[in-house]
Amino acid sequence: MPDTNPLDDPAADPFAIATAAAADIARLTGVERHDIALTLGSGWGRAAELVGETIATIAATDVTGFSAPALEGHVGTLRSVLTPRGKRVLVIGARTHFYEGHGPRRVVHSVRTAAASGARTMVLTNGAGGINPHWKPGQPVLISDHINLTGASPLEGATFIDLTDLYTMRLRDLARTIDPSLDEGVYCQFRGPQYETPAEVQMAKTIGGHIVGMSTALEAIAARQAGMEVLGFSLITNMAAGIQTTPLSHQEVIEAGREAEPVISDLLARVIGAL
Ligand code: 8IG
């Protein structure tokens, strides 16, 4: 099937396409508006199951502007979930990564669509490498801030957006009321898809990073542009290259995610329940 996407037309307005996508979601799920959006990263795939009752599950490819999933473990569905306290959560299991090479518009389309469907809170999760040597694979940490090392931005033209308190203290504090042991750190988004060299991990550490990954920062920028409040979680699935001495494997990442599943599922459900 040819890969055509309206976002690839430079003359197209990505916000108009997000509005069309939100209308698709309302029609296909039967849920007109959502309060919260949740993007599921590596290891978090089943973590949404305790968040509430799934009202509808739709294929992302049936929604305007969404791309087919690039990778196993990245589920290409969108779900409308109803929490016990009556909040509507749009669960995005269809992340497009910057390393896929389709540009930032496609990367942040799910975020803009969530905003267009009414969401005021964006919860971004990912699987990532840990630079902090005290962290263990399978441990979730809060994202306190990010360093965008992609050289890219979802903002087009002279769009100056303030990123002070991007991952708001308010939401991090709220998460810590659920689990006071949650640690936090600065997330460095690399382009990928290769993992870092040990020298690149040392660079990230030197410039103030604690977590290395390939997502989230561009999405958080777009969320803030859309006026959303952002909460970010990294599941540390591996120690970053050179912090651990053995080579990194995708299999290791999947296994750490599987083992962490019950703990992070419970955490995520309780945090979202408290939003
Ligand atoms: I899962 O060690 C996962 N994603 N950049 N580095 C980067 N991305 C990751 C890593 C990692 N682990």
PDB file of C-alpha atoms and ligand atoms in Angstrom:
ATOM      1  CA  MET A   1       0.000   0.000   0.000  1.00  0.00           C
ATOM      2  CA  PRO A   2       1.463   3.406  -0.879  1.00  0.00           C
ATOM      3  CA  ASP A   3       2.292   5.527   2.169  1.00  0.00           C
ATOM      4  CA  THR A   4       0.360   8.727   1.589  1.00  0.00           C
ATOM      5  CA  ASN A   5      -0.298  11.079   4.465  1.00  0.00           C
ATOM      6  CA  PRO A   6      -1.890  14.538   4.351  1.00  0.00           C
ATOM      7  CA  LEU A   7       0.727  15.800   6.837  1.00  0.00           C
ATOM      8  CA  ASP A   8       3.402  15.319   4.185  1.00  0.00           C
ATOM      9  CA  ASP A   9       1.978  18.184   2.108  1.00  0.00           C
ATOM     10  CA  PRO A  10       4.034  21.190   3.287  1.00  0.00           C
ATOM     11  CA  ALA A  11       1.119  23.499   2.445  1.00  0.00           C
ATOM     12  CA  ALA A  12      -1.275  21.552   4.681  1.00  0.00           C
ATOM     13  CA  ASP A  13      -2.139  22.875   8.143  1.00  0.00           C
ATOM     14  CA  PRO A  14      -1.189  20.200  10.728  1.00  0.00           C
ATOM     15  CA  PHE A  15      -3.713  21.616  13.209  1.00  0.00           C
ATOM     16  CA  ALA A  16      -6.562  21.317  10.699  1.00  0.00           C
ATOM     17  CA  ILE A  17      -5.510  17.710  10.093  1.00  0.00           C
ATOM     18  CA  ALA A  18      -5.471  17.115  13.861  1.00  0.00           C
ATOM     19  CA  THR A  19      -9.007  18.542  14.063  1.00  0.00           C
ATOM     20  CA  ALA A  20     -10.103  16.141  11.299  1.00  0.00           C
ATOM     21  CA  ALA A  21      -8.429  13.261  13.174  1.00  0.00           C
ATOM     22  CA  ALA A  22     -10.247  14.208  16.389  1.00  0.00           C
ATOM     23  CA  ALA A  23     -13.539  14.114  14.470  1.00  0.00           C
ATOM     24  CA  ASP A  24     -12.632  10.618  13.179  1.00  0.00           C
ATOM     25  CA  ILE A  25     -11.962   9.484  16.748  1.00  0.00           C
ATOM     26  CA  ALA A  26     -15.271  10.915  17.999  1.00  0.00           C
ATOM     27  CA  ARG A  27     -17.148   9.171  15.186  1.00  0.00           C
ATOM     28  CA  LEU A  28     -15.328   5.814  15.427  1.00  0.00           C
ATOM     29  CA  THR A  29     -15.298   5.557  19.250  1.00  0.00           C
ATOM     30  CA  GLY A  30     -18.650   7.219  19.887  1.00  0.00           C
ATOM     31  CA  VAL A  31     -16.904   9.373  22.509  1.00  0.00           C
ATOM     32  CA  GLU A  32     -17.122  13.046  21.625  1.00  0.00           C
ATOM     33  CA  ARG A  33     -14.342  14.441  23.837  1.00  0.00           C
ATOM     34  CA  HIS A  34     -11.467  13.242  25.994  1.00  0.00           C
ATOM     35  CA  ASP A  35      -9.978  14.809  29.137  1.00  0.00           C
ATOM     36  CA  ILE A  36      -6.586  13.112  29.273  1.00  0.00           C
ATOM     37  CA  ALA A  37      -4.314  11.533  26.666  1.00  0.00           C
ATOM     38  CA  LEU A  38      -1.863   8.733  27.418  1.00  0.00           C
ATOM     39  CA  THR A  39       0.859   7.608  25.022  1.00  0.00           C
ATOM     40  CA  LEU A  40       2.195   4.123  25.653  1.00  0.00           C
ATOM     41  CA  GLY A  41       5.901   3.580  25.075  1.00  0.00           C
ATOM     42  CA  SER A  42       8.058   0.440  25.138  1.00  0.00           C
ATOM     43  CA  GLY A  43       7.197  -1.648  28.157  1.00  0.00           C
ATOM     44  CA  TRP A  44       4.008   0.286  28.896  1.00  0.00           C
ATOM     45  CA  GLY A  45       1.826  -1.522  26.343  1.00  0.00           C
ATOM     46  CA  ARG A  46      -0.347  -3.310  28.884  1.00  0.00           C
ATOM     47  CA  ALA A  47       0.018  -0.693  31.612  1.00  0.00           C
ATOM     48  CA  ALA A  48      -3.201   1.032  30.551  1.00  0.00           C
ATOM     49  CA  GLU A  49      -5.388  -1.969  31.280  1.00  0.00           C
ATOM     50  CA  LEU A  50      -6.074  -0.931  34.871  1.00  0.00           C
ATOM     51  CA  VAL A  51      -6.801   2.703  33.999  1.00  0.00           C
ATOM     52  CA  GLY A  52     -10.480   2.020  33.434  1.00  0.00           C
ATOM     53  CA  GLU A  53     -13.076   0.454  31.219  1.00  0.00           C
ATOM     54  CA  THR A  54     -12.253   0.329  27.504  1.00  0.00           C
ATOM     55  CA  ILE A  55     -15.213   1.874  25.697  1.00  0.00           C
ATOM     56  CA  ALA A  56     -13.827   1.480  22.175  1.00  0.00           C
ATOM     57  CA  THR A  57     -10.663   0.353  20.394  1.00  0.00           C
ATOM     58  CA  ILE A  58      -9.943   1.611  16.895  1.00  0.00           C
ATOM     59  CA  ALA A  59      -7.115   1.146  14.409  1.00  0.00           C
ATOM     60  CA  ALA A  60      -4.890   4.198  14.228  1.00  0.00           C
ATOM     61  CA  THR A  61      -4.713   3.742  10.486  1.00  0.00           C
ATOM     62  CA  ASP A  62      -8.453   4.562  10.290  1.00  0.00           C
ATOM     63  CA  VAL A  63      -7.738   8.026  11.686  1.00  0.00           C
ATOM     64  CA  THR A  64      -6.635  10.925   9.454  1.00  0.00           C
ATOM     65  CA  GLY A  65      -2.884  11.496   9.458  1.00  0.00           C
ATOM     66  CA  PHE A  66      -1.837   8.485  11.518  1.00  0.00           C
ATOM     67  CA  SER A  67       0.937   6.214  10.245  1.00  0.00           C
ATOM     68  CA  ALA A  68       1.114   2.427  10.348  1.00  0.00           C
ATOM     69  CA  PRO A  69       3.144   1.156  13.338  1.00  0.00           C
ATOM     70  CA  ALA A  70       6.814   0.652  12.516  1.00  0.00           C
ATOM     71  CA  LEU A  71       7.724  -1.857  15.182  1.00  0.00           C
ATOM     72  CA  GLU A  72       6.360  -4.853  17.022  1.00  0.00           C
ATOM     73  CA  GLY A  73       5.549  -3.858  20.607  1.00  0.00           C
ATOM     74  CA  HIS A  74       4.204  -0.528  19.377  1.00  0.00           C
ATOM     75  CA  VAL A  75       0.500  -1.278  19.074  1.00  0.00           C
ATOM     76  CA  GLY A  76      -1.274   0.633  16.340  1.00  0.00           C
ATOM     77  CA  THR A  77      -4.494   1.276  18.197  1.00  0.00           C
ATOM     78  CA  LEU A  78      -6.292   4.152  19.840  1.00  0.00           C
ATOM     79  CA  ARG A  79      -8.560   3.413  22.774  1.00  0.00           C
ATOM     80  CA  SER A  80     -11.188   5.374  24.611  1.00  0.00           C
ATOM     81  CA  VAL A  81     -11.087   4.476  28.298  1.00  0.00           C
ATOM     82  CA  LEU A  82     -13.459   5.606  31.053  1.00  0.00           C
ATOM     83  CA  THR A  83     -11.878   5.928  34.518  1.00  0.00           C
ATOM     84  CA  PRO A  84     -13.775   5.006  37.701  1.00  0.00           C
ATOM     85  CA  ARG A  85     -14.134   8.733  38.458  1.00  0.00           C
ATOM     86  CA  GLY A  86     -15.653   9.422  35.038  1.00  0.00           C
ATOM     87  CA  LYS A  87     -12.670  10.910  33.166  1.00  0.00           C
ATOM     88  CA  ARG A  88     -12.253  10.083  29.489  1.00  0.00           C
ATOM     89  CA  VAL A  89      -8.756   8.902  28.558  1.00  0.00           C
ATOM     90  CA  LEU A  90      -7.524   8.626  24.985  1.00  0.00           C
ATOM     91  CA  VAL A  91      -4.917   5.862  25.033  1.00  0.00           C
ATOM     92  CA  ILE A  92      -2.464   6.196  22.169  1.00  0.00           C
ATOM     93  CA  GLY A  93      -0.705   2.935  21.411  1.00  0.00           C
ATOM     94  CA  ALA A  94       0.528   4.152  18.062  1.00  0.00           C
ATOM     95  CA  ARG A  95       3.584   6.321  18.524  1.00  0.00           C
ATOM     96  CA  THR A  96       5.469   7.482  15.441  1.00  0.00           C
ATOM     97  CA  HIS A  97       9.180   7.889  16.163  1.00  0.00           C
ATOM     98  CA  PHE A  98      11.422  10.580  14.750  1.00  0.00           C
ATOM     99  CA  TYR A  99      13.892   7.917  13.614  1.00  0.00           C
ATOM    100  CA  GLU A 100      11.292   6.610  11.165  1.00  0.00           C
ATOM    101  CA  GLY A 101      12.234   9.622   9.078  1.00  0.00           C
ATOM    102  CA  HIS A 102       8.772  11.044   8.319  1.00  0.00           C
ATOM    103  CA  GLY A 103       9.504  14.333  10.066  1.00  0.00           C
ATOM    104  CA  PRO A 104       8.286  15.991  13.291  1.00  0.00           C
ATOM    105  CA  ARG A 105       4.718  16.647  12.045  1.00  0.00           C
ATOM    106  CA  ARG A 106       3.919  12.956  11.947  1.00  0.00           C
ATOM    107  CA  VAL A 107       5.743  12.398  15.258  1.00  0.00           C
ATOM    108  CA  VAL A 108       3.507  14.862  17.121  1.00  0.00           C
ATOM    109  CA  HIS A 109       0.249  14.290  15.240  1.00  0.00           C
ATOM    110  CA  SER A 110      -1.173  12.084  18.011  1.00  0.00           C
ATOM    111  CA  VAL A 111      -0.484  14.828  20.561  1.00  0.00           C
ATOM    112  CA  ARG A 112      -2.162  17.501  18.444  1.00  0.00           C
ATOM    113  CA  THR A 113      -5.087  15.159  17.806  1.00  0.00           C
ATOM    114  CA  ALA A 114      -5.460  14.526  21.543  1.00  0.00           C
ATOM    115  CA  ALA A 115      -5.510  18.278  22.144  1.00  0.00           C
ATOM    116  CA  ALA A 116      -8.098  18.725  19.387  1.00  0.00           C
ATOM    117  CA  SER A 117     -10.249  16.047  21.030  1.00  0.00           C
ATOM    118  CA  GLY A 118     -10.284  18.062  24.234  1.00  0.00           C
ATOM    119  CA  ALA A 119      -7.420  16.637  26.294  1.00  0.00           C
ATOM    120  CA  ARG A 120      -5.815  19.167  28.637  1.00  0.00           C
ATOM    121  CA  THR A 121      -3.328  16.683  30.152  1.00  0.00           C
ATOM    122  CA  MET A 122      -0.777  14.693  28.160  1.00  0.00           C
ATOM    123  CA  VAL A 123       0.806  11.694  29.838  1.00  0.00           C
ATOM    124  CA  LEU A 124       3.855  10.528  27.869  1.00  0.00           C
ATOM    125  CA  THR A 125       5.509   7.212  28.686  1.00  0.00           C
ATOM    126  CA  ASN A 126       8.567   5.584  27.187  1.00  0.00           C
ATOM    127  CA  GLY A 127      11.145   2.883  27.624  1.00  0.00           C
ATOM    128  CA  ALA A 128      14.612   4.327  28.012  1.00  0.00           C
ATOM    129  CA  GLY A 129      18.192   3.828  29.099  1.00  0.00           C
ATOM    130  CA  GLY A 130      19.329   4.946  32.545  1.00  0.00           C
ATOM    131  CA  ILE A 131      22.476   6.974  33.130  1.00  0.00           C
ATOM    132  CA  ASN A 132      21.953   7.234  36.894  1.00  0.00           C
ATOM    133  CA  PRO A 133      23.818   4.137  38.211  1.00  0.00           C
ATOM    134  CA  HIS A 134      21.391   3.761  41.135  1.00  0.00           C
ATOM    135  CA  TRP A 135      18.507   2.934  38.804  1.00  0.00           C
ATOM    136  CA  LYS A 136      17.676  -0.681  38.028  1.00  0.00           C
ATOM    137  CA  PRO A 137      16.115  -2.084  34.845  1.00  0.00           C
ATOM    138  CA  GLY A 138      12.353  -2.246  35.360  1.00  0.00           C
ATOM    139  CA  GLN A 139      12.250   0.940  37.442  1.00  0.00           C
ATOM    140  CA  PRO A 140       9.884   3.774  36.431  1.00  0.00           C
ATOM    141  CA  VAL A 141      11.125   7.350  36.866  1.00  0.00           C
ATOM    142  CA  LEU A 142       9.504  10.740  36.369  1.00  0.00           C
ATOM    143  CA  ILE A 143      10.802  13.040  33.641  1.00  0.00           C
ATOM    144  CA  SER A 144      11.690  16.389  35.230  1.00  0.00           C
ATOM    145  CA  ASP A 145      12.896  18.124  32.058  1.00  0.00           C
ATOM    146  CA  HIS A 146      14.405  17.237  28.705  1.00  0.00           C
ATOM    147  CA  ILE A 147      17.293  17.968  26.376  1.00  0.00           C
ATOM    148  CA  ASN A 148      16.281  17.746  22.734  1.00  0.00           C
ATOM    149  CA  LEU A 149      19.279  16.368  20.842  1.00  0.00           C
ATOM    150  CA  THR A 150      17.387  15.616  17.639  1.00  0.00           C
ATOM    151  CA  GLY A 151      18.125  18.975  16.035  1.00  0.00           C
ATOM    152  CA  ALA A 152      14.447  19.013  15.077  1.00  0.00           C
ATOM    153  CA  SER A 153      11.323  20.748  16.362  1.00  0.00           C
ATOM    154  CA  PRO A 154       7.599  20.281  15.849  1.00  0.00           C
ATOM    155  CA  LEU A 155       7.196  24.073  15.791  1.00  0.00           C
ATOM    156  CA  GLU A 156       7.103  25.673  12.376  1.00  0.00           C
ATOM    157  CA  GLY A 157       8.127  29.237  11.657  1.00  0.00           C
ATOM    158  CA  ALA A 158       8.851  31.841  14.328  1.00  0.00           C
ATOM    159  CA  THR A 159       6.817  30.073  17.004  1.00  0.00           C
ATOM    160  CA  PHE A 160       8.376  30.921  20.358  1.00  0.00           C
ATOM    161  CA  ILE A 161       7.041  28.644  23.081  1.00  0.00           C
ATOM    162  CA  ASP A 162       8.087  28.851  26.730  1.00  0.00           C
ATOM    163  CA  LEU A 163       9.258  25.475  28.076  1.00  0.00           C
ATOM    164  CA  THR A 164       9.857  26.465  31.698  1.00  0.00           C
ATOM    165  CA  ASP A 165       8.114  23.836  33.858  1.00  0.00           C
ATOM    166  CA  LEU A 166       7.290  21.776  30.739  1.00  0.00           C
ATOM    167  CA  TYR A 167       6.882  18.582  32.784  1.00  0.00           C
ATOM    168  CA  THR A 168       4.945  20.440  35.417  1.00  0.00           C
ATOM    169  CA  MET A 169       5.966  20.262  39.055  1.00  0.00           C
ATOM    170  CA  ARG A 170       2.263  20.085  39.881  1.00  0.00           C
ATOM    171  CA  LEU A 171       1.832  16.755  38.071  1.00  0.00           C
ATOM    172  CA  ARG A 172       5.161  15.343  39.293  1.00  0.00           C
ATOM    173  CA  ASP A 173       4.156  16.168  42.859  1.00  0.00           C
ATOM    174  CA  LEU A 174       0.800  14.529  42.243  1.00  0.00           C
ATOM    175  CA  ALA A 175       2.560  11.364  40.975  1.00  0.00           C
ATOM    176  CA  ARG A 176       4.723  11.345  44.106  1.00  0.00           C
ATOM    177  CA  THR A 177       1.628  11.400  46.299  1.00  0.00           C
ATOM    178  CA  ILE A 178       0.834   8.016  44.697  1.00  0.00           C
ATOM    179  CA  ASP A 179       4.408   6.688  44.940  1.00  0.00           C
ATOM    180  CA  PRO A 180       6.737   8.789  47.133  1.00  0.00           C
ATOM    181  CA  SER A 181       9.711   6.636  46.066  1.00  0.00           C
ATOM    182  CA  LEU A 182       9.519   7.839  42.434  1.00  0.00           C
ATOM    183  CA  ASP A 183      12.847   9.325  41.371  1.00  0.00           C
ATOM    184  CA  GLU A 184      13.122  11.812  38.518  1.00  0.00           C
ATOM    185  CA  GLY A 185      15.607  12.864  35.887  1.00  0.00           C
ATOM    186  CA  VAL A 186      16.351  14.800  32.721  1.00  0.00           C
ATOM    187  CA  TYR A 187      15.454  12.943  29.511  1.00  0.00           C
ATOM    188  CA  CYS A 188      17.770  13.283  26.513  1.00  0.00           C
ATOM    189  CA  GLN A 189      16.101  12.552  23.194  1.00  0.00           C
ATOM    190  CA  PHE A 190      18.549  11.179  20.660  1.00  0.00           C
ATOM    191  CA  ARG A 191      17.503  10.636  17.072  1.00  0.00           C
ATOM    192  CA  GLY A 192      18.254   6.899  17.083  1.00  0.00           C
ATOM    193  CA  PRO A 193      17.491   4.288  15.955  1.00  0.00           C
ATOM    194  CA  GLN A 194      20.940   3.118  16.989  1.00  0.00           C
ATOM    195  CA  TYR A 195      21.554   3.162  20.725  1.00  0.00           C
ATOM    196  CA  GLU A 196      24.205   5.595  21.945  1.00  0.00           C
ATOM    197  CA  THR A 197      27.907   5.008  22.027  1.00  0.00           C
ATOM    198  CA  PRO A 198      29.385   5.075  25.547  1.00  0.00           C
ATOM    199  CA  ALA A 199      30.938   8.453  24.619  1.00  0.00           C
ATOM    200  CA  GLU A 200      27.511   9.838  23.704  1.00  0.00           C
ATOM    201  CA  VAL A 201      26.129   8.630  27.023  1.00  0.00           C
ATOM    202  CA  GLN A 202      29.001  10.414  28.795  1.00  0.00           C
ATOM    203  CA  MET A 203      28.157  13.561  26.829  1.00  0.00           C
ATOM    204  CA  ALA A 204      24.512  13.291  27.875  1.00  0.00           C
ATOM    205  CA  LYS A 205      25.602  12.881  31.492  1.00  0.00           C
ATOM    206  CA  THR A 206      27.969  15.851  31.283  1.00  0.00           C
ATOM    207  CA  ILE A 207      25.307  18.174  29.929  1.00  0.00           C
ATOM    208  CA  GLY A 208      22.874  17.226  32.677  1.00  0.00           C
ATOM    209  CA  GLY A 209      21.019  14.182  31.353  1.00  0.00           C
ATOM    210  CA  HIS A 210      19.950  11.163  33.376  1.00  0.00           C
ATOM    211  CA  ILE A 211      17.809   9.227  30.879  1.00  0.00           C
ATOM    212  CA  VAL A 212      18.454   8.466  27.181  1.00  0.00           C
ATOM    213  CA  GLY A 213      15.704   7.705  24.711  1.00  0.00           C
ATOM    214  CA  MET A 214      14.321   8.228  21.228  1.00  0.00           C
ATOM    215  CA  SER A 215      10.913   9.829  21.831  1.00  0.00           C
ATOM    216  CA  THR A 216       8.916  12.146  24.097  1.00  0.00           C
ATOM    217  CA  ALA A 217      10.790  15.488  23.862  1.00  0.00           C
ATOM    218  CA  LEU A 218       9.291  16.497  20.500  1.00  0.00           C
ATOM    219  CA  GLU A 219       5.861  15.327  21.696  1.00  0.00           C
ATOM    220  CA  ALA A 220       6.147  17.294  24.944  1.00  0.00           C
ATOM    221  CA  ILE A 221       6.995  20.467  22.991  1.00  0.00           C
ATOM    222  CA  ALA A 222       3.911  20.016  20.813  1.00  0.00           C
ATOM    223  CA  ALA A 223       1.773  19.320  23.875  1.00  0.00           C
ATOM    224  CA  ARG A 224       2.895  22.557  25.494  1.00  0.00           C
ATOM    225  CA  GLN A 225       2.293  24.448  22.256  1.00  0.00           C
ATOM    226  CA  ALA A 226      -1.255  23.064  22.353  1.00  0.00           C
ATOM    227  CA  GLY A 227      -1.631  24.348  25.922  1.00  0.00           C
ATOM    228  CA  MET A 228      -1.577  20.926  27.571  1.00  0.00           C
ATOM    229  CA  GLU A 229       0.001  20.059  30.893  1.00  0.00           C
ATOM    230  CA  VAL A 230       2.602  17.286  30.497  1.00  0.00           C
ATOM    231  CA  LEU A 231       3.462  14.356  32.738  1.00  0.00           C
ATOM    232  CA  GLY A 232       6.322  12.088  31.612  1.00  0.00           C
ATOM    233  CA  PHE A 233       7.379   8.640  32.787  1.00  0.00           C
ATOM    234  CA  SER A 234      10.390   6.637  31.636  1.00  0.00           C
ATOM    235  CA  LEU A 235      10.609   2.955  32.311  1.00  0.00           C
ATOM    236  CA  ILE A 236      14.332   2.321  32.712  1.00  0.00           C
ATOM    237  CA  THR A 237      14.606  -0.888  30.711  1.00  0.00           C
ATOM    238  CA  ASN A 238      18.394  -0.929  30.502  1.00  0.00           C
ATOM    239  CA  MET A 239      21.409   0.915  31.794  1.00  0.00           C
ATOM    240  CA  ALA A 240      22.691   3.217  29.045  1.00  0.00           C
ATOM    241  CA  ALA A 241      25.636   2.055  26.931  1.00  0.00           C
ATOM    242  CA  GLY A 242      28.890   2.078  28.860  1.00  0.00           C
ATOM    243  CA  ILE A 243      27.027   2.400  32.189  1.00  0.00           C
ATOM    244  CA  GLN A 244      26.407  -1.303  31.787  1.00  0.00           C
ATOM    245  CA  THR A 245      29.342  -3.146  30.254  1.00  0.00           C
ATOM    246  CA  THR A 246      27.380  -5.726  28.265  1.00  0.00           C
ATOM    247  CA  PRO A 247      25.864  -4.882  24.851  1.00  0.00           C
ATOM    248  CA  LEU A 248      22.289  -3.545  24.668  1.00  0.00           C
ATOM    249  CA  SER A 249      19.642  -5.736  23.085  1.00  0.00           C
ATOM    250  CA  HIS A 250      16.058  -5.059  22.049  1.00  0.00           C
ATOM    251  CA  GLN A 251      15.169  -8.396  23.674  1.00  0.00           C
ATOM    252  CA  GLU A 252      16.487  -7.171  27.038  1.00  0.00           C
ATOM    253  CA  VAL A 253      14.310  -4.079  26.678  1.00  0.00           C
ATOM    254  CA  ILE A 254      11.198  -6.185  26.030  1.00  0.00           C
ATOM    255  CA  GLU A 255      11.916  -8.491  28.968  1.00  0.00           C
ATOM    256  CA  ALA A 256      12.478  -5.647  31.439  1.00  0.00           C
ATOM    257  CA  GLY A 257       9.165  -4.193  30.318  1.00  0.00           C
ATOM    258  CA  ARG A 258       7.364  -7.482  30.801  1.00  0.00           C
ATOM    259  CA  GLU A 259       8.715  -7.926  34.327  1.00  0.00           C
ATOM    260  CA  ALA A 260       7.867  -4.363  35.309  1.00  0.00           C
ATOM    261  CA  GLU A 261       4.340  -4.618  33.940  1.00  0.00           C
ATOM    262  CA  PRO A 262       2.318  -5.260  37.118  1.00  0.00           C
ATOM    263  CA  VAL A 263       4.078  -2.486  39.051  1.00  0.00           C
ATOM    264  CA  ILE A 264       3.879   0.188  36.357  1.00  0.00           C
ATOM    265  CA  SER A 265       0.293  -0.768  35.465  1.00  0.00           C
ATOM    266  CA  ASP A 266      -0.775  -0.149  39.044  1.00  0.00           C
ATOM    267  CA  LEU A 267       1.248   3.089  39.217  1.00  0.00           C
ATOM    268  CA  LEU A 268      -0.184   4.467  35.991  1.00  0.00           C
ATOM    269  CA  ALA A 269      -3.773   3.575  36.892  1.00  0.00           C
ATOM    270  CA  ARG A 270      -3.477   5.276  40.273  1.00  0.00           C
ATOM    271  CA  VAL A 271      -1.785   8.393  38.893  1.00  0.00           C
ATOM    272  CA  ILE A 272      -4.319   8.793  36.081  1.00  0.00           C
ATOM    273  CA  GLY A 273      -7.107   8.113  38.535  1.00  0.00           C
ATOM    274  CA  ALA A 274      -5.843  11.052  40.589  1.00  0.00           C
ATOM    275  CA  LEU A 275      -5.587  13.515  37.681  1.00  0.00           C
TER     276      LEU A 275
HETATM  277  I1  8IG B   1      13.959   0.881  25.661  1.00  0.00           I
HETATM  278  O1  8IG B   1      19.528   2.963  26.041  1.00  0.00           O
HETATM  279  C1  8IG B   1      15.479   2.096  25.259  1.00  0.00           C
HETATM  280  N1  8IG B   1      15.318   3.098  24.419  1.00  0.00           N
HETATM  281  N2  8IG B   1      18.423   6.232  23.040  1.00  0.00           N
HETATM  282  N3  8IG B   1      18.996   4.570  24.562  1.00  0.00           N
HETATM  283  C2  8IG B   1      18.081   5.178  23.742  1.00  0.00           C
HETATM  284  N4  8IG B   1      16.839   4.746  23.631  1.00  0.00           N
HETATM  285  C3  8IG B   1      16.498   3.692  24.359  1.00  0.00           C
HETATM  286  C4  8IG B   1      17.367   3.023  25.207  1.00  0.00           C
HETATM  287  C5  8IG B   1      18.699   3.489  25.304  1.00  0.00           C
HETATM  288  N5  8IG B   1      16.709   2.008  25.770  1.00  0.00           N
END
